[in-house]
Amino acid sequence: MQGSKATGRNWLGVDVGGTFTDLVLFDRDSGRLQVLKTPSTPHDQSEGILAGVRRLDVGADGLERIVHGTTVATNTALEGDGARLAVVATAGHRDVLVVGRGNRMAMYNIKAPPNRPLVPRSRCLEVRERLAADGSVAVPLDEDDVAAVAARLAEEGVEAVAICFLHSYANPAHERRSAEILSKMLPGVVVTSSAEVLPEYREYERFSTTALNAFVAPRMRRYLGELRNRLGEAGISAPLSIMTSNGGTLPAARVEAMPVLSMLSGPAGGAIAASYVGAAAGHPDVITCDMGGTSTDVCLVRGGEFAMTTEGRVGAFPVKIRQIDINTIGAGGGSIAALASGGFLTVGPRSAKAFPGPACFGRGGVEPTVTDANVALGRLGTDRLLGGEIRLDRAAALAAVGRLGTEIGLSPEAMAEGILRIAVVSMAGAIKEVSVMRGIDPRDFALLPYGGAGPLQATAIAEELGMRTVVVPPMPGNFSAFGLLVADFRRDLVRTRVATVEGLKASEVRDLLADLADEGRQELEQAGFPPERRRYTASLDMRYAGQSFELSVPVALDMDDMAALVRAFERVYVARYGGTTTAPVEVVSYRVAAWGLSDKPELPAIDDAGRSLASARIGLRDVVFDGRTHATPILERDRLPVGAAVAGPAIVEEEGSSTVVPPGWSATLDRIGCIVLRRSEGDLP
């Protein structure tokens, strides 16, 4: 879909993955979408972005808006190469991050060591202060203690400080004053407070989220600053926004202050796009499967809405920010297949990454991967340049897969099918976690695959789960980048106030929600959204007294009926657990999401002129399915006519991805360009 130099008012979505950087350019004047893949540059993600911008040939003045999904914060946390960090805590509570929840991560190993904390105990320093759970001052803040801590941290050369006091969610005064002192005495050091990052209760999760924010902040600021500088040097002055984990965007400057908000930046873009395209295609109930180079992300979308959670993790560390409920596993196109101890075949989580990449990339990789298996079976062709730059080598793929097959006693083709089978079972298991394990039948949903490798494995995943319909969206290889252009501005506000429903008045609930909405309104005003472009949604975290965890209950900002609130909670509770109790109902936290509604690119109806099955057929290739070799038609997606059925086996190719239509399935292009695959009735269970 590349073409001549883009002109007019253009929006650019950029999603940086482990293997490729995906770009989608939308021309607002013509309605035209361009997509591009370029190899990621992990040492400096901005290099891959600038290379993509140059290849798109946008022109210095051609960009009006840039939205970026980035893995910088996530990679920094996972790789442990963030800032030299210190934590300042309430006297007597320096070990909150060390002790954590005390959970055993290795279930059957009683000698398993605990996870290593983000910051060593020697840099967890205490100051005298204490707040009660209601926010009242039990021990005043000792400012001399804070000054002494600052002096010590200056000697130790720390780069970031996280301030985490007990119960500061109820009263931020001590943290704010400490931040003022530390910022003044430690110029150039990033200082963040839990009252700013996460004003919620549960001390360990709040401390962990705040510490992570401080840990990744210096690197994120350097990266975004360098990216802006390089864009400026290229003459590009378009404002830069960053995708956040909650499915919204924020200005880059806001994310610099709160980089923890971007921990699931890329996957969130895909979920937003899936909700948007699924509804437009007449499939509001979908389960997404975003299979990239190093991992696969799955998300359940029902009625066009995705679930949210505050129980996310990055590696071993809890991140309690509001985020789309996405389940991630280490299985992607670059996942390496190997024999584990005991002779068992494993696929992932170890990945070939962008460099050296799978063996078929010809960059020095020799271990077999999922991509190599697809190439060896003929499901992924070698005629196109992958990402516009990489010519795939089938001989190298067969050699890599064959070496592993020799160890087991299998032919290269049988070994390749075994690799794919294990990867498919892993991905189906991830989908079961967001569906079956929550009482939801995946057969009531369509599977919506994307990412470069998603459409290759989609029908096999659907068969594993008994799903009958697969919807492959337009631009699957760049789908998350498209989602960045669809996303609205979003800011989540939260405040914890624990009380029983019986002890609350509706007016108290309304007043607290109104305060949060007012905070959101101020951010929307600063971002330039007029009143008609603003929207607010509210929810309460509720539970039965004595329970440890809450459920989210949507409410109106002007709610006035506490009995109706209890009934709404009971409906949510029954849907999750199947029954209710007679215990008192508690409200724990109040949440408001402030939305700034942006214009969105539309998927234009397909122009059928010049399209036909005959013109779409561009070749014939031997492809292996279930141990048998089939002479399989190869079709060009951009030439498929709307409504014509293609019976499997067939391969539908396009820039950035290929869709496998196996025997027993058929494929049809719909009016907005989705490929809808269905199983033949005789093959249904």
PDB file of C-alpha atoms in Angstrom, residues 307-540:
ATOM      1  CA  ALA A 307     -12.703  -5.319  30.208  1.00  0.00           C
ATOM      2  CA  MET A 308     -10.409  -3.256  32.407  1.00  0.00           C
ATOM      3  CA  THR A 309      -8.219  -4.414  35.272  1.00  0.00           C
ATOM      4  CA  THR A 310      -5.924  -3.034  37.963  1.00  0.00           C
ATOM      5  CA  GLU A 311      -4.159  -6.347  38.557  1.00  0.00           C
ATOM      6  CA  GLY A 312      -1.512  -6.162  35.860  1.00  0.00           C
ATOM      7  CA  ARG A 313       2.107  -7.172  36.232  1.00  0.00           C
ATOM      8  CA  VAL A 314       5.323  -6.390  34.405  1.00  0.00           C
ATOM      9  CA  GLY A 315       7.563  -9.342  35.033  1.00  0.00           C
ATOM     10  CA  ALA A 316       7.463  -9.976  38.774  1.00  0.00           C
ATOM     11  CA  PHE A 317       6.231  -6.498  39.657  1.00  0.00           C
ATOM     12  CA  PRO A 318       2.572  -5.567  40.154  1.00  0.00           C
ATOM     13  CA  VAL A 319       1.360  -2.489  38.259  1.00  0.00           C
ATOM     14  CA  LYS A 320      -1.942  -1.329  39.701  1.00  0.00           C
ATOM     15  CA  ILE A 321      -2.778   1.313  37.126  1.00  0.00           C
ATOM     16  CA  ARG A 322      -6.054   1.056  35.215  1.00  0.00           C
ATOM     17  CA  GLN A 323      -5.373  -0.939  32.050  1.00  0.00           C
ATOM     18  CA  ILE A 324      -7.100  -2.996  29.383  1.00  0.00           C
ATOM     19  CA  ASP A 325      -7.399  -6.601  30.527  1.00  0.00           C
ATOM     20  CA  ILE A 326      -4.878  -8.189  28.140  1.00  0.00           C
ATOM     21  CA  ASN A 327      -3.329 -11.608  28.672  1.00  0.00           C
ATOM     22  CA  THR A 328       0.194 -11.996  27.294  1.00  0.00           C
ATOM     23  CA  ILE A 329       2.251 -15.130  26.709  1.00  0.00           C
ATOM     24  CA  GLY A 330       5.749 -15.619  25.322  1.00  0.00           C
ATOM     25  CA  ALA A 331       4.774 -17.206  22.014  1.00  0.00           C
ATOM     26  CA  GLY A 332       5.319 -15.304  18.770  1.00  0.00           C
ATOM     27  CA  GLY A 333       6.722 -15.674  15.308  1.00  0.00           C
ATOM     28  CA  GLY A 334      10.262 -15.502  16.677  1.00  0.00           C
ATOM     29  CA  SER A 335       9.675 -17.992  19.526  1.00  0.00           C
ATOM     30  CA  ILE A 336      12.388 -20.645  19.517  1.00  0.00           C
ATOM     31  CA  ALA A 337      11.534 -24.346  19.511  1.00  0.00           C
ATOM     32  CA  ALA A 338      13.861 -26.543  21.544  1.00  0.00           C
ATOM     33  CA  LEU A 339      14.055 -29.752  23.541  1.00  0.00           C
ATOM     34  CA  ALA A 340      13.753 -29.154  27.269  1.00  0.00           C
ATOM     35  CA  SER A 341      14.980 -31.469  30.013  1.00  0.00           C
ATOM     36  CA  GLY A 342      13.163 -34.775  29.786  1.00  0.00           C
ATOM     37  CA  GLY A 343      13.008 -34.572  26.016  1.00  0.00           C
ATOM     38  CA  PHE A 344       9.901 -32.371  25.882  1.00  0.00           C
ATOM     39  CA  LEU A 345       9.491 -29.960  23.000  1.00  0.00           C
ATOM     40  CA  THR A 346       8.985 -26.327  24.049  1.00  0.00           C
ATOM     41  CA  VAL A 347       8.157 -23.276  21.952  1.00  0.00           C
ATOM     42  CA  GLY A 348       9.058 -19.953  23.593  1.00  0.00           C
ATOM     43  CA  PRO A 349       9.276 -17.877  25.671  1.00  0.00           C
ATOM     44  CA  ARG A 350      12.871 -17.545  24.423  1.00  0.00           C
ATOM     45  CA  SER A 351      12.829 -15.545  21.204  1.00  0.00           C
ATOM     46  CA  ALA A 352      15.162 -14.964  18.263  1.00  0.00           C
ATOM     47  CA  LYS A 353      14.083 -11.274  18.417  1.00  0.00           C
ATOM     48  CA  ALA A 354      14.835  -8.885  15.563  1.00  0.00           C
ATOM     49  CA  PHE A 355      18.530  -9.797  15.515  1.00  0.00           C
ATOM     50  CA  PRO A 356      19.618 -12.366  14.543  1.00  0.00           C
ATOM     51  CA  GLY A 357      15.953 -13.326  14.047  1.00  0.00           C
ATOM     52  CA  PRO A 358      14.598 -16.648  12.735  1.00  0.00           C
ATOM     53  CA  ALA A 359      16.895 -18.767  10.597  1.00  0.00           C
ATOM     54  CA  CYS A 360      14.914 -17.857   7.473  1.00  0.00           C
ATOM     55  CA  PHE A 361      15.860 -14.176   7.941  1.00  0.00           C
ATOM     56  CA  GLY A 362      19.419 -14.990   6.872  1.00  0.00           C
ATOM     57  CA  ARG A 363      20.959 -12.875   9.632  1.00  0.00           C
ATOM     58  CA  GLY A 364      22.821 -15.633  11.430  1.00  0.00           C
ATOM     59  CA  GLY A 365      19.977 -17.234  13.373  1.00  0.00           C
ATOM     60  CA  VAL A 366      20.194 -21.032  13.432  1.00  0.00           C
ATOM     61  CA  GLU A 367      17.557 -22.107  15.973  1.00  0.00           C
ATOM     62  CA  PRO A 368      14.122 -23.046  14.603  1.00  0.00           C
ATOM     63  CA  THR A 369      11.235 -20.670  15.300  1.00  0.00           C
ATOM     64  CA  VAL A 370       7.513 -20.503  14.610  1.00  0.00           C
ATOM     65  CA  THR A 371       8.246 -18.369  11.545  1.00  0.00           C
ATOM     66  CA  ASP A 372      10.699 -20.971  10.265  1.00  0.00           C
ATOM     67  CA  ALA A 373       8.021 -23.645  10.713  1.00  0.00           C
ATOM     68  CA  ASN A 374       5.542 -21.632   8.623  1.00  0.00           C
ATOM     69  CA  VAL A 375       8.123 -21.075   5.904  1.00  0.00           C
ATOM     70  CA  ALA A 376       9.131 -24.761   5.916  1.00  0.00           C
ATOM     71  CA  LEU A 377       5.490 -25.807   5.421  1.00  0.00           C
ATOM     72  CA  GLY A 378       4.979 -23.334   2.581  1.00  0.00           C
ATOM     73  CA  ARG A 379       2.386 -21.338   4.505  1.00  0.00           C
ATOM     74  CA  LEU A 380       4.580 -18.258   4.465  1.00  0.00           C
ATOM     75  CA  GLY A 381       5.963 -17.527   1.029  1.00  0.00           C
ATOM     76  CA  THR A 382       9.433 -16.348   0.121  1.00  0.00           C
ATOM     77  CA  ASP A 383       8.614 -14.237  -2.936  1.00  0.00           C
ATOM     78  CA  ARG A 384       7.775 -11.079  -0.962  1.00  0.00           C
ATOM     79  CA  LEU A 385      10.265  -9.107   1.096  1.00  0.00           C
ATOM     80  CA  LEU A 386       9.155  -9.366   4.717  1.00  0.00           C
ATOM     81  CA  GLY A 387       8.772  -5.864   6.095  1.00  0.00           C
ATOM     82  CA  GLY A 388       9.842  -4.616   2.685  1.00  0.00           C
ATOM     83  CA  GLU A 389      13.458  -5.534   3.460  1.00  0.00           C
ATOM     84  CA  ILE A 390      13.929  -9.188   4.460  1.00  0.00           C
ATOM     85  CA  ARG A 391      13.965 -11.953   1.852  1.00  0.00           C
ATOM     86  CA  LEU A 392      13.015 -15.235   3.498  1.00  0.00           C
ATOM     87  CA  ASP A 393      15.215 -18.280   2.944  1.00  0.00           C
ATOM     88  CA  ARG A 394      13.196 -21.522   2.855  1.00  0.00           C
ATOM     89  CA  ALA A 395      16.303 -23.699   2.717  1.00  0.00           C
ATOM     90  CA  ALA A 396      17.587 -22.138   5.937  1.00  0.00           C
ATOM     91  CA  ALA A 397      14.182 -22.657   7.585  1.00  0.00           C
ATOM     92  CA  LEU A 398      14.080 -26.320   6.551  1.00  0.00           C
ATOM     93  CA  ALA A 399      17.634 -26.834   7.799  1.00  0.00           C
ATOM     94  CA  ALA A 400      16.893 -25.309  11.202  1.00  0.00           C
ATOM     95  CA  VAL A 401      13.652 -27.232  11.652  1.00  0.00           C
ATOM     96  CA  GLY A 402      15.262 -30.391  10.241  1.00  0.00           C
ATOM     97  CA  ARG A 403      18.096 -30.354  12.795  1.00  0.00           C
ATOM     98  CA  LEU A 404      15.570 -30.367  15.628  1.00  0.00           C
ATOM     99  CA  GLY A 405      13.509 -33.021  13.850  1.00  0.00           C
ATOM    100  CA  THR A 406      16.555 -35.263  13.574  1.00  0.00           C
ATOM    101  CA  GLU A 407      16.934 -35.211  17.373  1.00  0.00           C
ATOM    102  CA  ILE A 408      13.344 -36.421  17.757  1.00  0.00           C
ATOM    103  CA  GLY A 409      13.178 -38.661  14.716  1.00  0.00           C
ATOM    104  CA  LEU A 410      10.761 -36.575  12.643  1.00  0.00           C
ATOM    105  CA  SER A 411      10.896 -35.230   9.103  1.00  0.00           C
ATOM    106  CA  PRO A 412      11.302 -31.461   8.735  1.00  0.00           C
ATOM    107  CA  GLU A 413       7.632 -31.115   7.729  1.00  0.00           C
ATOM    108  CA  ALA A 414       6.370 -33.195  10.675  1.00  0.00           C
ATOM    109  CA  MET A 415       8.657 -31.249  13.012  1.00  0.00           C
ATOM    110  CA  ALA A 416       7.350 -27.942  11.649  1.00  0.00           C
ATOM    111  CA  GLU A 417       3.741 -29.010  12.197  1.00  0.00           C
ATOM    112  CA  GLY A 418       4.626 -30.100  15.723  1.00  0.00           C
ATOM    113  CA  ILE A 419       6.150 -26.677  16.462  1.00  0.00           C
ATOM    114  CA  LEU A 420       3.012 -24.930  15.246  1.00  0.00           C
ATOM    115  CA  ARG A 421       0.778 -27.305  17.191  1.00  0.00           C
ATOM    116  CA  ILE A 422       2.502 -26.499  20.488  1.00  0.00           C
ATOM    117  CA  ALA A 423       2.399 -22.758  19.777  1.00  0.00           C
ATOM    118  CA  VAL A 424      -1.325 -22.992  18.970  1.00  0.00           C
ATOM    119  CA  VAL A 425      -2.088 -24.862  22.200  1.00  0.00           C
ATOM    120  CA  SER A 426      -0.245 -22.160  24.171  1.00  0.00           C
ATOM    121  CA  MET A 427      -2.226 -19.377  22.494  1.00  0.00           C
ATOM    122  CA  ALA A 428      -5.522 -21.221  22.928  1.00  0.00           C
ATOM    123  CA  GLY A 429      -4.666 -21.576  26.618  1.00  0.00           C
ATOM    124  CA  ALA A 430      -4.180 -17.812  26.884  1.00  0.00           C
ATOM    125  CA  ILE A 431      -7.620 -17.290  25.339  1.00  0.00           C
ATOM    126  CA  LYS A 432      -9.188 -19.759  27.784  1.00  0.00           C
ATOM    127  CA  GLU A 433      -7.840 -17.653  30.658  1.00  0.00           C
ATOM    128  CA  VAL A 434      -9.874 -14.623  29.518  1.00  0.00           C
ATOM    129  CA  SER A 435     -12.954 -16.638  28.558  1.00  0.00           C
ATOM    130  CA  VAL A 436     -13.534 -20.190  29.833  1.00  0.00           C
ATOM    131  CA  MET A 437     -11.984 -19.512  33.235  1.00  0.00           C
ATOM    132  CA  ARG A 438     -14.415 -16.609  33.653  1.00  0.00           C
ATOM    133  CA  GLY A 439     -17.500 -18.572  32.665  1.00  0.00           C
ATOM    134  CA  ILE A 440     -17.516 -17.300  29.062  1.00  0.00           C
ATOM    135  CA  ASP A 441     -17.816 -19.639  26.078  1.00  0.00           C
ATOM    136  CA  PRO A 442     -15.330 -18.626  23.344  1.00  0.00           C
ATOM    137  CA  ARG A 443     -17.562 -20.327  20.748  1.00  0.00           C
ATOM    138  CA  ASP A 444     -19.963 -17.394  21.135  1.00  0.00           C
ATOM    139  CA  PHE A 445     -17.261 -15.059  19.797  1.00  0.00           C
ATOM    140  CA  ALA A 446     -15.381 -14.528  16.560  1.00  0.00           C
ATOM    141  CA  LEU A 447     -11.591 -14.738  16.653  1.00  0.00           C
ATOM    142  CA  LEU A 448      -9.955 -11.533  15.420  1.00  0.00           C
ATOM    143  CA  PRO A 449      -6.265 -12.200  14.680  1.00  0.00           C
ATOM    144  CA  TYR A 450      -3.658  -9.614  13.808  1.00  0.00           C
ATOM    145  CA  GLY A 451       0.025  -8.977  14.117  1.00  0.00           C
ATOM    146  CA  GLY A 452       2.254 -10.319  11.384  1.00  0.00           C
ATOM    147  CA  ALA A 453       1.828 -13.942  12.506  1.00  0.00           C
ATOM    148  CA  GLY A 454      -1.775 -13.875  13.795  1.00  0.00           C
ATOM    149  CA  PRO A 455      -3.619 -14.726  10.542  1.00  0.00           C
ATOM    150  CA  LEU A 456      -1.158 -17.562   9.876  1.00  0.00           C
ATOM    151  CA  GLN A 457      -2.256 -19.440  13.001  1.00  0.00           C
ATOM    152  CA  ALA A 458      -5.823 -18.155  13.388  1.00  0.00           C
ATOM    153  CA  THR A 459      -7.833 -21.059  12.035  1.00  0.00           C
ATOM    154  CA  ALA A 460      -5.779 -23.587  14.012  1.00  0.00           C
ATOM    155  CA  ILE A 461      -6.430 -21.620  17.218  1.00  0.00           C
ATOM    156  CA  ALA A 462     -10.134 -21.409  16.378  1.00  0.00           C
ATOM    157  CA  GLU A 463     -10.294 -25.170  15.803  1.00  0.00           C
ATOM    158  CA  GLU A 464      -8.589 -25.806  19.132  1.00  0.00           C
ATOM    159  CA  LEU A 465     -11.297 -23.745  20.856  1.00  0.00           C
ATOM    160  CA  GLY A 466     -14.266 -24.869  18.745  1.00  0.00           C
ATOM    161  CA  MET A 467     -14.755 -21.357  17.352  1.00  0.00           C
ATOM    162  CA  ARG A 468     -16.529 -21.154  14.008  1.00  0.00           C
ATOM    163  CA  THR A 469     -15.653 -17.684  12.706  1.00  0.00           C
ATOM    164  CA  VAL A 470     -12.385 -15.830  12.180  1.00  0.00           C
ATOM    165  CA  VAL A 471     -12.327 -12.166  11.143  1.00  0.00           C
ATOM    166  CA  VAL A 472      -8.976 -11.016   9.746  1.00  0.00           C
ATOM    167  CA  PRO A 473      -9.055  -7.194   9.750  1.00  0.00           C
ATOM    168  CA  PRO A 474      -7.483  -4.955   7.128  1.00  0.00           C
ATOM    169  CA  MET A 475      -3.778  -4.252   7.674  1.00  0.00           C
ATOM    170  CA  PRO A 476      -3.327  -7.100  10.208  1.00  0.00           C
ATOM    171  CA  GLY A 477       0.421  -6.680  10.266  1.00  0.00           C
ATOM    172  CA  ASN A 478       0.040  -3.012  11.244  1.00  0.00           C
ATOM    173  CA  PHE A 479      -3.239  -3.276  13.116  1.00  0.00           C
ATOM    174  CA  SER A 480      -2.012  -2.022  16.502  1.00  0.00           C
ATOM    175  CA  ALA A 481      -0.522   1.025  14.782  1.00  0.00           C
ATOM    176  CA  PHE A 482      -3.928   1.671  13.200  1.00  0.00           C
ATOM    177  CA  GLY A 483      -5.475   1.457  16.673  1.00  0.00           C
ATOM    178  CA  LEU A 484      -3.273   4.343  17.797  1.00  0.00           C
ATOM    179  CA  LEU A 485      -5.074   6.588  15.298  1.00  0.00           C
ATOM    180  CA  VAL A 486      -8.482   5.373  16.484  1.00  0.00           C
ATOM    181  CA  ALA A 487      -7.835   5.921  20.193  1.00  0.00           C
ATOM    182  CA  ASP A 488      -9.257   8.871  22.099  1.00  0.00           C
ATOM    183  CA  PHE A 489      -7.496  10.914  24.780  1.00  0.00           C
ATOM    184  CA  ARG A 490      -8.164   9.231  28.122  1.00  0.00           C
ATOM    185  CA  ARG A 491      -7.207   9.998  31.705  1.00  0.00           C
ATOM    186  CA  ASP A 492      -8.231   7.772  34.613  1.00  0.00           C
ATOM    187  CA  LEU A 493      -8.721   9.305  38.039  1.00  0.00           C
ATOM    188  CA  VAL A 494      -9.137   7.293  41.244  1.00  0.00           C
ATOM    189  CA  ARG A 495      -9.598   7.855  44.960  1.00  0.00           C
ATOM    190  CA  THR A 496      -9.916   5.285  47.748  1.00  0.00           C
ATOM    191  CA  ARG A 497     -12.527   5.814  50.475  1.00  0.00           C
ATOM    192  CA  VAL A 498     -13.616   2.580  52.168  1.00  0.00           C
ATOM    193  CA  ALA A 499     -17.152   2.593  53.595  1.00  0.00           C
ATOM    194  CA  THR A 500     -20.224   0.353  53.726  1.00  0.00           C
ATOM    195  CA  VAL A 501     -23.107   1.271  51.475  1.00  0.00           C
ATOM    196  CA  GLU A 502     -25.292   1.573  54.561  1.00  0.00           C
ATOM    197  CA  GLY A 503     -22.965   4.251  55.908  1.00  0.00           C
ATOM    198  CA  LEU A 504     -22.949   6.285  52.685  1.00  0.00           C
ATOM    199  CA  LYS A 505     -25.348   8.825  51.243  1.00  0.00           C
ATOM    200  CA  ALA A 506     -25.869   9.135  47.493  1.00  0.00           C
ATOM    201  CA  SER A 507     -24.846  12.789  47.736  1.00  0.00           C
ATOM    202  CA  GLU A 508     -21.455  11.760  49.169  1.00  0.00           C
ATOM    203  CA  VAL A 509     -20.847   9.404  46.256  1.00  0.00           C
ATOM    204  CA  ARG A 510     -21.883  12.074  43.742  1.00  0.00           C
ATOM    205  CA  ASP A 511     -19.649  14.699  45.343  1.00  0.00           C
ATOM    206  CA  LEU A 512     -16.572  12.480  45.261  1.00  0.00           C
ATOM    207  CA  LEU A 513     -17.188  11.478  41.641  1.00  0.00           C
ATOM    208  CA  ALA A 514     -17.744  15.146  40.773  1.00  0.00           C
ATOM    209  CA  ASP A 515     -14.359  16.044  42.287  1.00  0.00           C
ATOM    210  CA  LEU A 516     -12.646  13.414  40.134  1.00  0.00           C
ATOM    211  CA  ALA A 517     -14.561  14.545  37.040  1.00  0.00           C
ATOM    212  CA  ASP A 518     -13.401  18.107  37.698  1.00  0.00           C
ATOM    213  CA  GLU A 519      -9.772  16.927  37.739  1.00  0.00           C
ATOM    214  CA  GLY A 520     -10.402  15.231  34.412  1.00  0.00           C
ATOM    215  CA  ARG A 521     -12.063  18.341  33.005  1.00  0.00           C
ATOM    216  CA  GLN A 522      -8.959  20.387  33.796  1.00  0.00           C
ATOM    217  CA  GLU A 523      -6.740  17.928  31.915  1.00  0.00           C
ATOM    218  CA  LEU A 524      -9.111  17.915  28.944  1.00  0.00           C
ATOM    219  CA  GLU A 525      -9.070  21.718  28.869  1.00  0.00           C
ATOM    220  CA  GLN A 526      -5.257  21.747  28.935  1.00  0.00           C
ATOM    221  CA  ALA A 527      -5.244  19.255  26.050  1.00  0.00           C
ATOM    222  CA  GLY A 528      -7.511  21.561  24.028  1.00  0.00           C
ATOM    223  CA  PHE A 529     -10.732  19.532  23.909  1.00  0.00           C
ATOM    224  CA  PRO A 530     -13.888  21.701  23.747  1.00  0.00           C
ATOM    225  CA  PRO A 531     -16.864  20.765  25.986  1.00  0.00           C
ATOM    226  CA  GLU A 532     -18.698  18.967  23.175  1.00  0.00           C
ATOM    227  CA  ARG A 533     -15.658  16.691  22.723  1.00  0.00           C
ATOM    228  CA  ARG A 534     -15.526  15.601  26.371  1.00  0.00           C
ATOM    229  CA  ARG A 535     -17.068  12.531  27.939  1.00  0.00           C
ATOM    230  CA  TYR A 536     -16.926  11.096  31.434  1.00  0.00           C
ATOM    231  CA  THR A 537     -17.623   7.598  32.701  1.00  0.00           C
ATOM    232  CA  ALA A 538     -17.656   6.498  36.330  1.00  0.00           C
ATOM    233  CA  SER A 539     -17.385   3.249  38.258  1.00  0.00           C
ATOM    234  CA  LEU A 540     -17.040   2.073  41.850  1.00  0.00           C
TER     235      LEU A 540
END
